[in-house]
mmCIF file of C-alpha atoms in Angstrom:
data_model
loop_
_atom_site.group_PDB
_atom_site.id
_atom_site.type_symbol
_atom_site.label_atom_id
_atom_site.label_comp_id
_atom_site.label_asym_id
_atom_site.label_seq_id
_atom_site.Cartn_x
_atom_site.Cartn_y
_atom_site.Cartn_z
ATOM 1 C CA MET A 1472 72.199 -138.919 10.209
ATOM 2 C CA LEU A 1473 69.069 -139.005 10.149
ATOM 3 C CA ASP A 1474 68.698 -139.135 6.043
ATOM 4 C CA GLU A 1475 65.569 -142.073 6.687
ATOM 5 C CA MET A 1476 64.067 -139.763 8.610
ATOM 6 C CA THR A 1477 60.412 -137.570 6.645
ATOM 7 C CA LEU A 1478 58.961 -134.883 8.268
ATOM 8 C CA LEU A 1479 56.360 -132.869 7.971
ATOM 9 C CA SER A 1480 56.623 -129.814 10.138
ATOM 10 C CA PHE A 1481 52.878 -127.136 10.483
ATOM 11 C CA THR A 1482 55.305 -124.305 12.238
ATOM 12 C CA HIS A 1483 55.542 -120.816 12.961
ATOM 13 C CA PHE A 1484 57.685 -118.157 15.287
ATOM 14 C CA VAL A 1485 60.603 -119.931 16.061
ATOM 15 C CA GLN A 1486 60.121 -122.619 18.611
ATOM 16 C CA GLY A 1487 58.791 -124.747 16.076
ATOM 17 C CA PRO A 1488 60.788 -124.006 12.383
ATOM 18 C CA ALA A 1489 63.881 -124.223 14.802
ATOM 19 C CA ALA A 1490 63.220 -127.619 16.369
ATOM 20 C CA ALA A 1491 62.654 -128.767 12.618
ATOM 21 C CA GLN A 1492 66.089 -126.753 11.401
ATOM 22 C CA TYR A 1493 67.729 -128.900 14.034
ATOM 23 C CA LEU A 1494 66.438 -132.285 12.284
ATOM 24 C CA ALA A 1495 66.903 -131.333 9.179
ATOM 25 C CA ASP A 1496 70.549 -130.307 9.577
ATOM 26 C CA LEU A 1497 71.101 -133.352 10.891
ATOM 27 C CA GLY A 1498 69.880 -134.834 7.121
ATOM 28 C CA ALA A 1499 66.384 -135.541 7.897
ATOM 29 C CA ASP A 1500 63.437 -134.201 4.766
ATOM 30 C CA VAL A 1501 61.712 -131.660 6.272
ATOM 31 C CA VAL A 1502 59.114 -130.506 4.513
ATOM 32 C CA THR A 1503 57.514 -126.932 5.372
ATOM 33 C CA VAL A 1504 53.495 -127.145 5.247
ATOM 34 C CA GLU A 1505 52.980 -123.862 5.017
ATOM 35 C CA PRO A 1506 49.623 -121.018 4.235
ATOM 36 C CA PRO A 1507 49.377 -119.531 0.953
ATOM 37 C CA GLY A 1508 50.672 -116.124 2.812
ATOM 38 C CA GLY A 1509 53.836 -117.468 4.027
ATOM 39 C CA ALA A 1510 54.735 -118.078 7.779
ATOM 40 C CA TRP A 1511 54.875 -115.379 10.326
ATOM 41 C CA GLU A 1512 58.697 -115.428 10.599
ATOM 42 C CA ARG A 1513 58.522 -115.358 6.765
ATOM 43 C CA ARG A 1514 56.099 -112.777 5.880
ATOM 44 C CA VAL A 1515 56.992 -110.741 9.328
ATOM 45 C CA GLY A 1516 60.149 -111.395 11.671
ATOM 46 C CA SER A 1517 61.366 -109.749 14.895
ATOM 47 C CA GLY A 1518 62.299 -106.076 14.374
ATOM 48 C CA GLY A 1519 61.457 -105.782 10.746
ATOM 49 C CA ILE A 1520 64.923 -106.672 10.116
ATOM 50 C CA ARG A 1521 65.124 -108.112 6.506
ATOM 51 C CA LEU A 1522 68.201 -108.859 3.789
ATOM 52 C CA ALA A 1523 67.545 -108.588 0.376
ATOM 53 C CA GLY A 1524 63.942 -108.587 0.968
ATOM 54 C CA ARG A 1525 63.953 -111.786 2.972
ATOM 55 C CA SER A 1526 62.806 -111.801 6.646
ATOM 56 C CA VAL A 1527 66.224 -112.553 8.765
ATOM 57 C CA THR A 1528 64.123 -114.549 11.477
ATOM 58 C CA PHE A 1529 62.846 -116.462 8.574
ATOM 59 C CA LEU A 1530 66.777 -117.198 7.623
ATOM 60 C CA SER A 1531 67.785 -118.185 10.603
ATOM 61 C CA VAL A 1532 65.520 -121.208 11.530
ATOM 62 C CA ASN A 1533 64.735 -122.902 7.852
ATOM 63 C CA ARG A 1534 67.922 -123.785 6.313
ATOM 64 C CA ASN A 1535 67.917 -127.083 4.982
ATOM 65 C CA LYS A 1536 63.920 -127.142 4.275
ATOM 66 C CA ARG A 1537 61.654 -128.122 1.436
ATOM 67 C CA SER A 1538 58.455 -125.691 1.261
ATOM 68 C CA ILE A 1539 55.139 -126.545 0.108
ATOM 69 C CA ALA A 1540 52.604 -123.688 0.181
ATOM 70 C CA VAL A 1541 48.974 -125.257 1.089
ATOM 71 C CA ASP A 1542 45.504 -123.573 1.563
ATOM 72 C CA LEU A 1543 44.925 -125.702 4.499
ATOM 73 C CA LYS A 1544 40.826 -124.309 4.454
ATOM 74 C CA HIS A 1545 40.485 -125.182 1.594
ATOM 75 C CA PRO A 1546 38.156 -128.185 1.182
ATOM 76 C CA ASP A 1547 40.719 -130.179 -0.966
ATOM 77 C CA ALA A 1548 43.166 -129.901 0.859
ATOM 78 C CA ALA A 1549 42.619 -133.271 2.588
ATOM 79 C CA ALA A 1550 43.412 -134.838 -0.035
ATOM 80 C CA VAL A 1551 46.802 -133.114 -0.742
ATOM 81 C CA LEU A 1552 48.078 -133.927 2.992
ATOM 82 C CA ARG A 1553 47.098 -137.920 3.122
ATOM 83 C CA PRO A 1554 49.819 -138.839 0.940
ATOM 84 C CA LEU A 1555 51.915 -137.077 2.469
ATOM 85 C CA ILE A 1556 51.201 -137.842 5.976
ATOM 86 C CA GLU A 1557 51.042 -141.724 4.973
ATOM 87 C CA ARG A 1558 54.749 -141.366 3.832
ATOM 88 C CA ALA A 1559 55.379 -139.422 7.173
ATOM 89 C CA ASP A 1560 57.867 -140.498 9.978
ATOM 90 C CA VAL A 1561 57.191 -137.260 12.055
ATOM 91 C CA LEU A 1562 54.281 -134.662 11.921
ATOM 92 C CA LEU A 1563 55.348 -131.235 13.695
ATOM 93 C CA GLU A 1564 53.706 -128.344 15.182
ATOM 94 C CA ASN A 1565 53.363 -125.602 17.242
ATOM 95 C CA TYR A 1566 50.155 -124.318 16.003
ATOM 96 C CA ARG A 1567 47.627 -122.821 18.944
ATOM 97 C CA ASP A 1568 45.570 -125.565 20.819
ATOM 98 C CA GLY A 1569 42.694 -127.294 18.693
ATOM 99 C CA ALA A 1570 43.924 -125.320 15.538
ATOM 100 C CA LEU A 1571 44.961 -128.294 13.326
ATOM 101 C CA ASP A 1572 41.613 -130.642 15.021
ATOM 102 C CA ARG A 1573 39.540 -127.755 13.744
ATOM 103 C CA LEU A 1574 41.811 -128.206 10.043
ATOM 104 C CA GLY A 1575 40.977 -131.878 10.335
ATOM 105 C CA LEU A 1576 44.891 -132.708 11.082
ATOM 106 C CA GLY A 1577 44.622 -133.599 14.772
ATOM 107 C CA TYR A 1578 46.398 -136.511 16.528
ATOM 108 C CA GLU A 1579 43.751 -138.653 16.297
ATOM 109 C CA ALA A 1580 43.100 -137.641 12.366
ATOM 110 C CA VAL A 1581 46.691 -137.997 11.352
ATOM 111 C CA ARG A 1582 46.514 -141.535 13.444
ATOM 112 C CA ALA A 1583 43.985 -142.530 11.704
ATOM 113 C CA ILE A 1584 46.267 -142.181 8.527
ATOM 114 C CA LYS A 1585 49.154 -142.788 10.055
ATOM 115 C CA PRO A 1586 49.191 -145.338 12.865
ATOM 116 C CA ASP A 1587 53.042 -145.067 13.482
ATOM 117 C CA ILE A 1588 53.031 -141.811 13.208
ATOM 118 C CA ILE A 1589 55.355 -139.379 15.776
ATOM 119 C CA TYR A 1590 52.976 -136.490 16.406
ATOM 120 C CA ALA A 1591 54.758 -133.916 18.154
ATOM 121 C CA SER A 1592 52.967 -130.607 19.144
ATOM 122 C CA ALA A 1593 55.020 -127.550 21.024
ATOM 123 C CA SER A 1594 52.507 -125.172 22.778
ATOM 124 C CA GLY A 1595 52.992 -122.055 25.255
ATOM 125 C CA TRP A 1596 51.759 -123.225 28.472
ATOM 126 C CA GLY A 1597 51.313 -127.739 27.852
ATOM 127 C CA SER A 1598 48.081 -129.548 26.974
ATOM 128 C CA ARG A 1599 47.045 -129.702 30.038
ATOM 129 C CA GLY A 1600 45.954 -126.974 32.887
ATOM 130 C CA PRO A 1601 44.029 -123.284 33.245
ATOM 131 C CA MET A 1602 46.515 -121.658 30.430
ATOM 132 C CA ALA A 1603 46.231 -124.674 28.223
ATOM 133 C CA GLY A 1604 45.097 -122.884 24.465
ATOM 134 C CA ARG A 1605 46.175 -119.489 25.715
ATOM 135 C CA PRO A 1606 49.033 -117.955 23.915
ATOM 136 C CA GLY A 1607 52.534 -118.068 25.083
ATOM 137 C CA VAL A 1608 55.494 -116.678 23.823
ATOM 138 C CA ASP A 1609 58.721 -116.556 25.107
ATOM 139 C CA LEU A 1610 58.790 -113.021 27.618
ATOM 140 C CA LEU A 1611 55.378 -113.954 28.917
ATOM 141 C CA VAL A 1612 57.199 -117.523 30.342
ATOM 142 C CA GLN A 1613 60.432 -115.822 31.435
ATOM 143 C CA ALA A 1614 58.107 -114.030 33.722
ATOM 144 C CA ARG A 1615 55.435 -116.524 34.680
ATOM 145 C CA THR A 1616 58.736 -119.982 35.304
ATOM 146 C CA GLY A 1617 60.270 -116.539 37.641
ATOM 147 C CA LEU A 1618 63.604 -116.538 35.357
ATOM 148 C CA VAL A 1619 63.205 -112.340 35.020
ATOM 149 C CA GLY A 1620 62.550 -112.700 38.817
ATOM 150 C CA VAL A 1621 66.311 -114.145 39.156
ATOM 151 C CA THR A 1622 67.918 -112.030 36.456
ATOM 152 C CA GLY A 1623 69.884 -108.945 37.799
ATOM 153 C CA ASP A 1624 69.223 -107.043 41.252
ATOM 154 C CA ARG A 1625 65.958 -105.667 39.936
ATOM 155 C CA PRO A 1626 63.439 -108.212 37.189
ATOM 156 C CA THR A 1627 65.698 -108.214 33.965
ATOM 157 C CA ALA A 1628 64.613 -110.465 31.438
ATOM 158 C CA ALA A 1629 66.981 -112.659 29.338
ATOM 159 C CA GLY A 1630 68.539 -110.152 26.631
ATOM 160 C CA THR A 1631 67.191 -112.968 23.315
ATOM 161 C CA PRO A 1632 64.339 -115.293 22.848
ATOM 162 C CA VAL A 1633 66.306 -118.067 25.497
ATOM 163 C CA VAL A 1634 63.255 -120.046 25.999
ATOM 164 C CA ASP A 1635 62.319 -120.277 22.555
ATOM 165 C CA GLN A 1636 65.565 -121.977 21.258
ATOM 166 C CA HIS A 1637 65.399 -124.564 24.212
ATOM 167 C CA GLY A 1638 62.485 -125.610 23.655
ATOM 168 C CA ALA A 1639 62.819 -125.767 20.013
ATOM 169 C CA ALA A 1640 66.043 -128.764 21.308
ATOM 170 C CA LEU A 1641 64.074 -129.856 23.486
ATOM 171 C CA LEU A 1642 61.194 -130.803 21.251
ATOM 172 C CA ALA A 1643 63.966 -132.078 18.603
ATOM 173 C CA MET A 1644 65.393 -134.474 21.812
ATOM 174 C CA GLY A 1645 61.566 -135.480 22.319
ATOM 175 C CA VAL A 1646 61.188 -136.421 18.148
ATOM 176 C CA LEU A 1647 65.012 -138.062 18.164
ATOM 177 C CA ALA A 1648 63.911 -140.262 21.514
ATOM 178 C CA ALA A 1649 60.386 -140.982 19.945
ATOM 179 C CA TYR A 1650 62.455 -142.045 16.485
ATOM 180 C CA ALA A 1651 64.533 -144.387 18.366
ATOM 181 C CA ARG A 1652 61.512 -146.295 19.811
ATOM 182 C CA LYS A 1653 59.541 -145.950 16.440
ATOM 183 C CA LEU A 1654 63.108 -148.393 14.726
ATOM 184 C CA THR A 1655 63.072 -150.286 17.647
ATOM 185 C CA THR A 1656 59.329 -151.399 18.160
ATOM 186 C CA GLY A 1657 57.423 -149.846 15.227
ATOM 187 C CA LYS A 1658 55.457 -147.616 17.281
ATOM 188 C CA GLY A 1659 54.619 -144.172 17.361
ATOM 189 C CA THR A 1660 54.388 -142.522 20.144
ATOM 190 C CA ARG A 1661 52.662 -138.452 20.616
ATOM 191 C CA VAL A 1662 54.965 -135.635 22.131
ATOM 192 C CA GLU A 1663 54.815 -132.659 23.853
ATOM 193 C CA SER A 1664 56.935 -129.853 24.816
ATOM 194 C CA SER A 1665 56.325 -126.202 26.275
ATOM 195 C CA LEU A 1666 58.072 -123.115 26.520
ATOM 196 C CA LEU A 1667 56.395 -123.689 29.924
ATOM 197 C CA GLY A 1668 58.461 -126.539 30.256
ATOM 198 C CA ALA A 1669 61.661 -125.700 28.788
ATOM 199 C CA GLY A 1670 61.700 -122.064 30.949
ATOM 200 C CA LEU A 1671 61.176 -123.931 33.993
ATOM 201 C CA ASP A 1672 64.025 -126.349 32.806
ATOM 202 C CA LEU A 1673 66.617 -123.327 32.078
ATOM 203 C CA GLN A 1674 66.303 -123.326 36.089
ATOM 204 C CA ALA A 1675 66.865 -126.972 37.450
ATOM 205 C CA GLU A 1676 69.409 -126.515 39.586
ATOM 206 C CA SER A 1677 68.850 -123.066 40.556
ATOM 207 C CA LEU A 1678 64.673 -124.198 41.486
ATOM 208 C CA ALA A 1679 66.381 -127.309 43.167
ATOM 209 C CA LEU A 1680 68.814 -125.648 45.582
ATOM 210 C CA TYR A 1681 65.638 -123.331 46.571
ATOM 211 C CA PHE A 1682 62.848 -126.023 47.143
ATOM 212 C CA SER A 1683 64.836 -128.756 48.549
ATOM 213 C CA GLY A 1684 67.024 -125.964 50.614
ATOM 214 C CA HIS A 1685 63.715 -124.052 51.512
ATOM 215 C CA ARG A 1686 64.828 -120.867 50.568
ATOM 216 C CA GLY A 1687 62.715 -117.239 50.663
ATOM 217 C CA PRO A 1688 62.225 -114.884 48.292
ATOM 218 C CA GLU A 1689 64.987 -113.278 50.249
ATOM 219 C CA ASP A 1690 67.972 -115.048 49.333
ATOM 220 C CA LEU A 1691 67.166 -114.135 45.649
ATOM 221 C CA ARG A 1692 67.855 -110.543 46.590
ATOM 222 C CA ARG A 1693 71.221 -109.724 45.413
ATOM 223 C CA PRO A 1694 73.746 -106.670 44.217
ATOM 224 C CA ALA A 1695 73.734 -106.301 40.848
ATOM 225 C CA GLU A 1696 77.210 -107.553 40.111
ATOM 226 C CA LEU A 1697 76.262 -111.369 41.328
ATOM 227 C CA ALA A 1698 75.338 -113.506 38.665
ATOM 228 C CA CYS A 1699 73.297 -116.040 40.231
ATOM 229 C CA TRP A 1700 71.508 -115.822 43.757
ATOM 230 C CA SER A 1701 72.936 -119.436 45.252
ATOM 231 C CA ILE A 1702 76.547 -119.272 44.369
ATOM 232 C CA ASP A 1703 78.906 -117.491 46.318
ATOM 233 C CA ALA A 1704 80.373 -114.008 45.552
ATOM 234 C CA PRO A 1705 82.545 -112.956 44.222
ATOM 235 C CA TYR A 1706 80.836 -115.038 40.695
ATOM 236 C CA GLY A 1707 79.498 -112.573 38.418
ATOM 237 C CA VAL A 1708 80.052 -109.284 36.786
ATOM 238 C CA TYR A 1709 82.279 -106.178 37.602
ATOM 239 C CA ARG A 1710 83.292 -103.188 35.278
ATOM 240 C CA LEU A 1711 86.523 -102.018 34.992
ATOM 241 C CA LYS A 1712 88.388 -98.345 33.837
ATOM 242 C CA ASP A 1713 88.284 -99.708 30.342
ATOM 243 C CA ALA A 1714 85.667 -102.692 29.466
ATOM 244 C CA SER A 1715 83.472 -105.337 32.025
ATOM 245 C CA ILE A 1716 84.436 -108.536 33.056
ATOM 246 C CA VAL A 1717 82.983 -112.016 34.983
ATOM 247 C CA ILE A 1718 84.466 -113.506 37.744
ATOM 248 C CA ALA A 1719 83.869 -117.318 38.086
ATOM 249 C CA VAL A 1720 84.403 -120.159 40.708
ATOM 250 C CA HIS A 1721 88.420 -120.683 41.809
ATOM 251 C CA GLY A 1722 89.048 -122.609 44.371
ATOM 252 C CA ALA A 1723 87.901 -121.031 47.323
ATOM 253 C CA MET A 1724 88.717 -117.564 46.040
ATOM 254 C CA ASP A 1725 91.109 -116.978 49.089
ATOM 255 C CA ASP A 1726 93.241 -115.368 47.351
ATOM 256 C CA LEU A 1727 91.692 -113.087 45.287
ATOM 257 C CA GLY A 1728 92.767 -110.275 47.395
ATOM 258 C CA ASP A 1729 96.859 -111.242 47.096
ATOM 259 C CA ALA A 1730 95.824 -111.465 43.259
ATOM 260 C CA LEU A 1731 94.307 -107.995 43.133
ATOM 261 C CA GLY A 1732 96.784 -106.638 45.947
ATOM 262 C CA SER A 1733 93.850 -105.372 47.810
ATOM 263 C CA PRO A 1734 94.837 -105.607 51.923
ATOM 264 C CA VAL A 1735 91.166 -104.955 52.221
ATOM 265 C CA LEU A 1736 89.805 -108.397 50.008
ATOM 266 C CA THR A 1737 92.229 -110.421 52.017
ATOM 267 C CA GLY A 1738 90.591 -109.859 55.027
ATOM 268 C CA TYR A 1739 87.265 -111.763 53.959
ATOM 269 C CA ASP A 1740 87.767 -115.485 54.530
ATOM 270 C CA GLN A 1741 84.665 -117.938 53.388
ATOM 271 C CA GLN A 1742 82.663 -117.784 56.148
ATOM 272 C CA ALA A 1743 82.915 -114.066 56.505
ATOM 273 C CA ARG A 1744 82.247 -114.173 51.771
ATOM 274 C CA ARG A 1745 78.808 -115.148 52.461
ATOM 275 C CA SER A 1746 77.798 -113.472 55.687
ATOM 276 C CA GLU A 1747 79.181 -110.160 54.414
ATOM 277 C CA ARG A 1748 78.293 -110.700 51.148
ATOM 278 C CA ASP A 1749 77.234 -107.359 49.931
ATOM 279 C CA GLU A 1750 79.924 -105.828 51.865
ATOM 280 C CA TYR A 1751 82.249 -107.886 49.989
ATOM 281 C CA THR A 1752 80.862 -108.029 46.802
ATOM 282 C CA SER A 1753 80.883 -103.764 47.131
ATOM 283 C CA ALA A 1754 85.061 -104.468 47.803
ATOM 284 C CA VAL A 1755 85.107 -105.978 44.966
ATOM 285 C CA ALA A 1756 83.370 -103.810 42.273
ATOM 286 C CA GLY A 1757 85.692 -101.490 43.930
ATOM 287 C CA VAL A 1758 89.035 -102.558 43.975
ATOM 288 C CA LEU A 1759 88.544 -104.017 39.977
ATOM 289 C CA ALA A 1760 86.510 -100.322 39.077
ATOM 290 C CA GLY A 1761 90.180 -98.739 39.572
ATOM 291 C CA MET A 1762 92.123 -101.472 36.910
ATOM 292 C CA THR A 1763 92.553 -102.084 33.157
ATOM 293 C CA TYR A 1764 91.403 -105.475 32.214
ATOM 294 C CA ALA A 1765 94.787 -106.237 31.337
ATOM 295 C CA ASP A 1766 95.562 -105.486 35.085
ATOM 296 C CA VAL A 1767 93.403 -107.793 36.233
ATOM 297 C CA ALA A 1768 94.269 -110.325 32.811
ATOM 298 C CA GLU A 1769 98.102 -109.990 34.419
ATOM 299 C CA ARG A 1770 97.371 -110.645 38.288
ATOM 300 C CA LEU A 1771 94.586 -112.948 38.292
ATOM 301 C CA GLY A 1772 95.405 -115.217 34.735
ATOM 302 C CA PRO A 1773 98.686 -116.609 36.145
ATOM 303 C CA LYS A 1774 97.007 -117.896 39.688
ATOM 304 C CA GLY A 1775 94.072 -119.598 37.535
ATOM 305 C CA PHE A 1776 91.686 -117.891 38.338
ATOM 306 C CA TRP A 1777 88.236 -117.853 35.640
ATOM 307 C CA PHE A 1778 87.308 -114.693 34.408
ATOM 308 C CA GLU A 1779 86.740 -112.777 30.541
ATOM 309 C CA ARG A 1780 86.081 -110.565 29.609
ATOM 310 C CA VAL A 1781 82.261 -109.265 28.617
ATOM 311 C CA ALA A 1782 82.119 -109.166 24.652
ATOM 312 C CA GLY A 1783 79.467 -107.974 22.392
ATOM 313 C CA TYR A 1784 78.214 -109.064 19.321
ATOM 314 C CA ASP A 1785 81.009 -107.665 17.264
ATOM 315 C CA ASP A 1786 83.806 -109.602 19.188
ATOM 316 C CA VAL A 1787 81.552 -112.388 18.764
ATOM 317 C CA ARG A 1788 81.881 -112.452 14.865
ATOM 318 C CA THR A 1789 85.723 -112.099 15.090
ATOM 319 C CA ASP A 1790 85.965 -114.602 18.371
ATOM 320 C CA PRO A 1791 89.069 -117.272 17.315
ATOM 321 C CA GLN A 1792 87.512 -119.505 19.324
ATOM 322 C CA VAL A 1793 84.389 -119.407 17.786
ATOM 323 C CA ALA A 1794 85.926 -119.628 14.628
ATOM 324 C CA ALA A 1795 87.803 -122.604 15.291
ATOM 325 C CA GLU A 1796 84.726 -124.662 15.724
ATOM 326 C CA GLY A 1797 83.461 -122.768 13.067
ATOM 327 C CA LEU A 1798 80.266 -122.285 14.788
ATOM 328 C CA LEU A 1799 78.498 -118.849 11.932
ATOM 329 C CA GLY A 1800 78.522 -120.071 9.041
ATOM 330 C CA GLU A 1801 76.715 -117.953 5.448
ATOM 331 C CA PHE A 1802 74.498 -118.569 2.245
ATOM 332 C CA ASP A 1803 74.040 -116.489 -0.121
ATOM 333 C CA VAL A 1804 70.775 -114.493 -0.174
ATOM 334 C CA ASP A 1805 69.796 -112.808 -3.569
ATOM 335 C CA GLY A 1806 73.274 -111.560 -3.721
ATOM 336 C CA GLU A 1807 74.222 -110.877 -0.480
ATOM 337 C CA ARG A 1808 75.603 -113.010 2.846
ATOM 338 C CA ALA A 1809 73.209 -113.759 5.579
ATOM 339 C CA THR A 1810 75.429 -114.588 8.695
ATOM 340 C CA VAL A 1811 73.663 -117.781 11.273
ATOM 341 C CA LEU A 1812 74.275 -120.135 13.865
ATOM 342 C CA ARG A 1813 75.490 -123.687 12.368
ATOM 343 C CA HIS A 1814 73.900 -126.604 14.118
ATOM 344 C CA PRO A 1815 76.113 -126.286 17.463
ATOM 345 C CA VAL A 1816 77.060 -130.151 17.839
ATOM 346 C CA ARG A 1817 79.561 -131.990 16.306
ATOM 347 C CA TYR A 1818 79.378 -135.521 15.289
ATOM 348 C CA ASP A 1819 82.155 -138.013 14.624
ATOM 349 C CA GLY A 1820 84.503 -134.277 14.380
ATOM 350 C CA GLU A 1821 82.442 -132.631 12.080
ATOM 351 C CA LEU A 1822 79.796 -130.026 11.755
ATOM 352 C CA PRO A 1823 76.726 -130.576 9.562
ATOM 353 C CA GLY A 1824 77.052 -128.387 7.010
ATOM 354 C CA ILE A 1825 74.042 -125.660 5.329
ATOM 355 C CA ARG A 1826 72.739 -127.921 2.418
ATOM 356 C CA THR A 1827 70.269 -125.708 1.358
ATOM 357 C CA ALA A 1828 69.368 -122.122 2.381
ATOM 358 C CA PRO A 1829 65.574 -121.737 3.713
ATOM 359 C CA ALA A 1830 63.250 -121.588 0.402
ATOM 360 C CA GLY A 1831 60.800 -119.880 -0.985
ATOM 361 C CA LEU A 1832 57.621 -119.789 0.173
ATOM 362 C CA GLY A 1833 55.573 -123.372 -2.151
ATOM 363 C CA GLU A 1834 59.180 -123.374 -3.920
ATOM 364 C CA HIS A 1835 59.357 -127.502 -3.819
ATOM 365 C CA THR A 1836 55.318 -127.758 -4.081
ATOM 366 C CA ALA A 1837 55.463 -129.428 -7.255
ATOM 367 C CA GLU A 1838 58.435 -131.521 -5.988
ATOM 368 C CA VAL A 1839 56.754 -133.097 -2.763
ATOM 369 C CA LEU A 1840 53.352 -133.684 -4.946
ATOM 370 C CA ALA A 1841 54.797 -135.348 -7.587
ATOM 371 C CA ALA A 1842 57.231 -137.663 -5.039
ATOM 372 C CA ALA A 1843 53.420 -138.610 -3.527
ATOM 373 C CA GLY A 1844 52.362 -139.368 -6.586
ATOM 374 C CA PHE A 1845 50.508 -136.606 -7.966
ATOM 375 C CA SER A 1846 50.533 -136.186 -12.219
ATOM 376 C CA ALA A 1847 51.453 -132.975 -13.793
ATOM 377 C CA GLY A 1848 48.031 -132.356 -14.232
ATOM 378 C CA ASP A 1849 46.808 -133.040 -11.160
ATOM 379 C CA ILE A 1850 49.173 -130.689 -9.259
ATOM 380 C CA ASP A 1851 48.460 -127.622 -11.876
ATOM 381 C CA GLY A 1852 44.679 -128.786 -11.261
ATOM 382 C CA LEU A 1853 45.307 -127.972 -7.609
ATOM 383 C CA ARG A 1854 46.990 -125.025 -7.987
ATOM 384 C CA ALA A 1855 44.085 -123.725 -10.695
ATOM 385 C CA ALA A 1856 41.699 -124.654 -7.716
ATOM 386 C CA GLY A 1857 43.996 -122.358 -5.256
ATOM 387 C CA VAL A 1858 44.579 -125.491 -2.977
ATOM 388 C CA VAL A 1859 48.374 -125.295 -3.587
ATOM 389 C CA PHE A 1860 50.812 -122.574 -4.271
ATOM 390 C CA GLY A 1861 54.198 -121.978 -6.211
ATOM 391 C CA GLY A 1862 56.289 -124.757 -7.534
ATOM 392 C CA GLU A 1863 56.023 -123.914 -10.702
ATOM 393 C CA ASP A 1864 58.564 -124.770 -13.901
#
């Protein structure tokens, strides 16, 4: 769908590479410009988890891209990158504030080369204010945006870097909006997103309810079972004899007591469930603790209640609904199989495919430079001078 888009990606960690991967999945020609030692997620990766010697973090956010390796600090790097910039629609980066400026690749310098460039930057805290330029990673942003404070009955981080991934999706959305503008007006755009914005955006409804409803810190406190401070009990997570379960919204919940066969719960009407929320939640937890999942499913299913068993990752892998949607994909990594999440959106009924596995470091250096007009001799000379790496025939 984006096979006319050319994108240069100066990215590392997760937010930037994942944003570029969303666009690569849709057909954009994404060329990742890596340092000689490779991007962080290629060299290190989360938890040191590797498959066939490859970082799995790298494998999860770098499919469908090409890789070139360039020493951006080399005095001849600009001569290598200029023709690539001239051919690009988008430059996407998530370096620390000012890093690309010092390398001659800041917005104004790139716009001087390519006036209609879409220059998209992802940062931790944004480009303004007292935190601009400071390092920002997912967990710090979860804390600063209040997400840790409203998760669980005590401050609890999400179990996975949700802000990174949401930030990547927002950055990709910004690039798509700018590209639509370019196609209709011919104008470039300066696109900026941040983990700070992403962390707050994840809580858009909750923040609106809190501020507009003139709530205070005491309103955020709740029993451990409840999933959200702003939604009526019993919306939350409960232990059963053999599993854990979540119960979501179903009408006014007036018939939950009857469904579970509990006279105690039947005594709470909607007003009591709010005014005596903690007591009611404890009563629900007590009733469910003596039941199995089969018991609950038999009682709540026929009455239309919304509930689900809490799954583990092993359950996700074998979930028939996940399989029906085709959301997990595999590709070969030196004889081993990597399992990754596929692009999560369908277009005309189809998910974009995994066209190519994540590239080796500098795998496409010669290919990309040749397409930009460099001769084989030029490329050999640049390799010998230590300007570029990889891509040997």
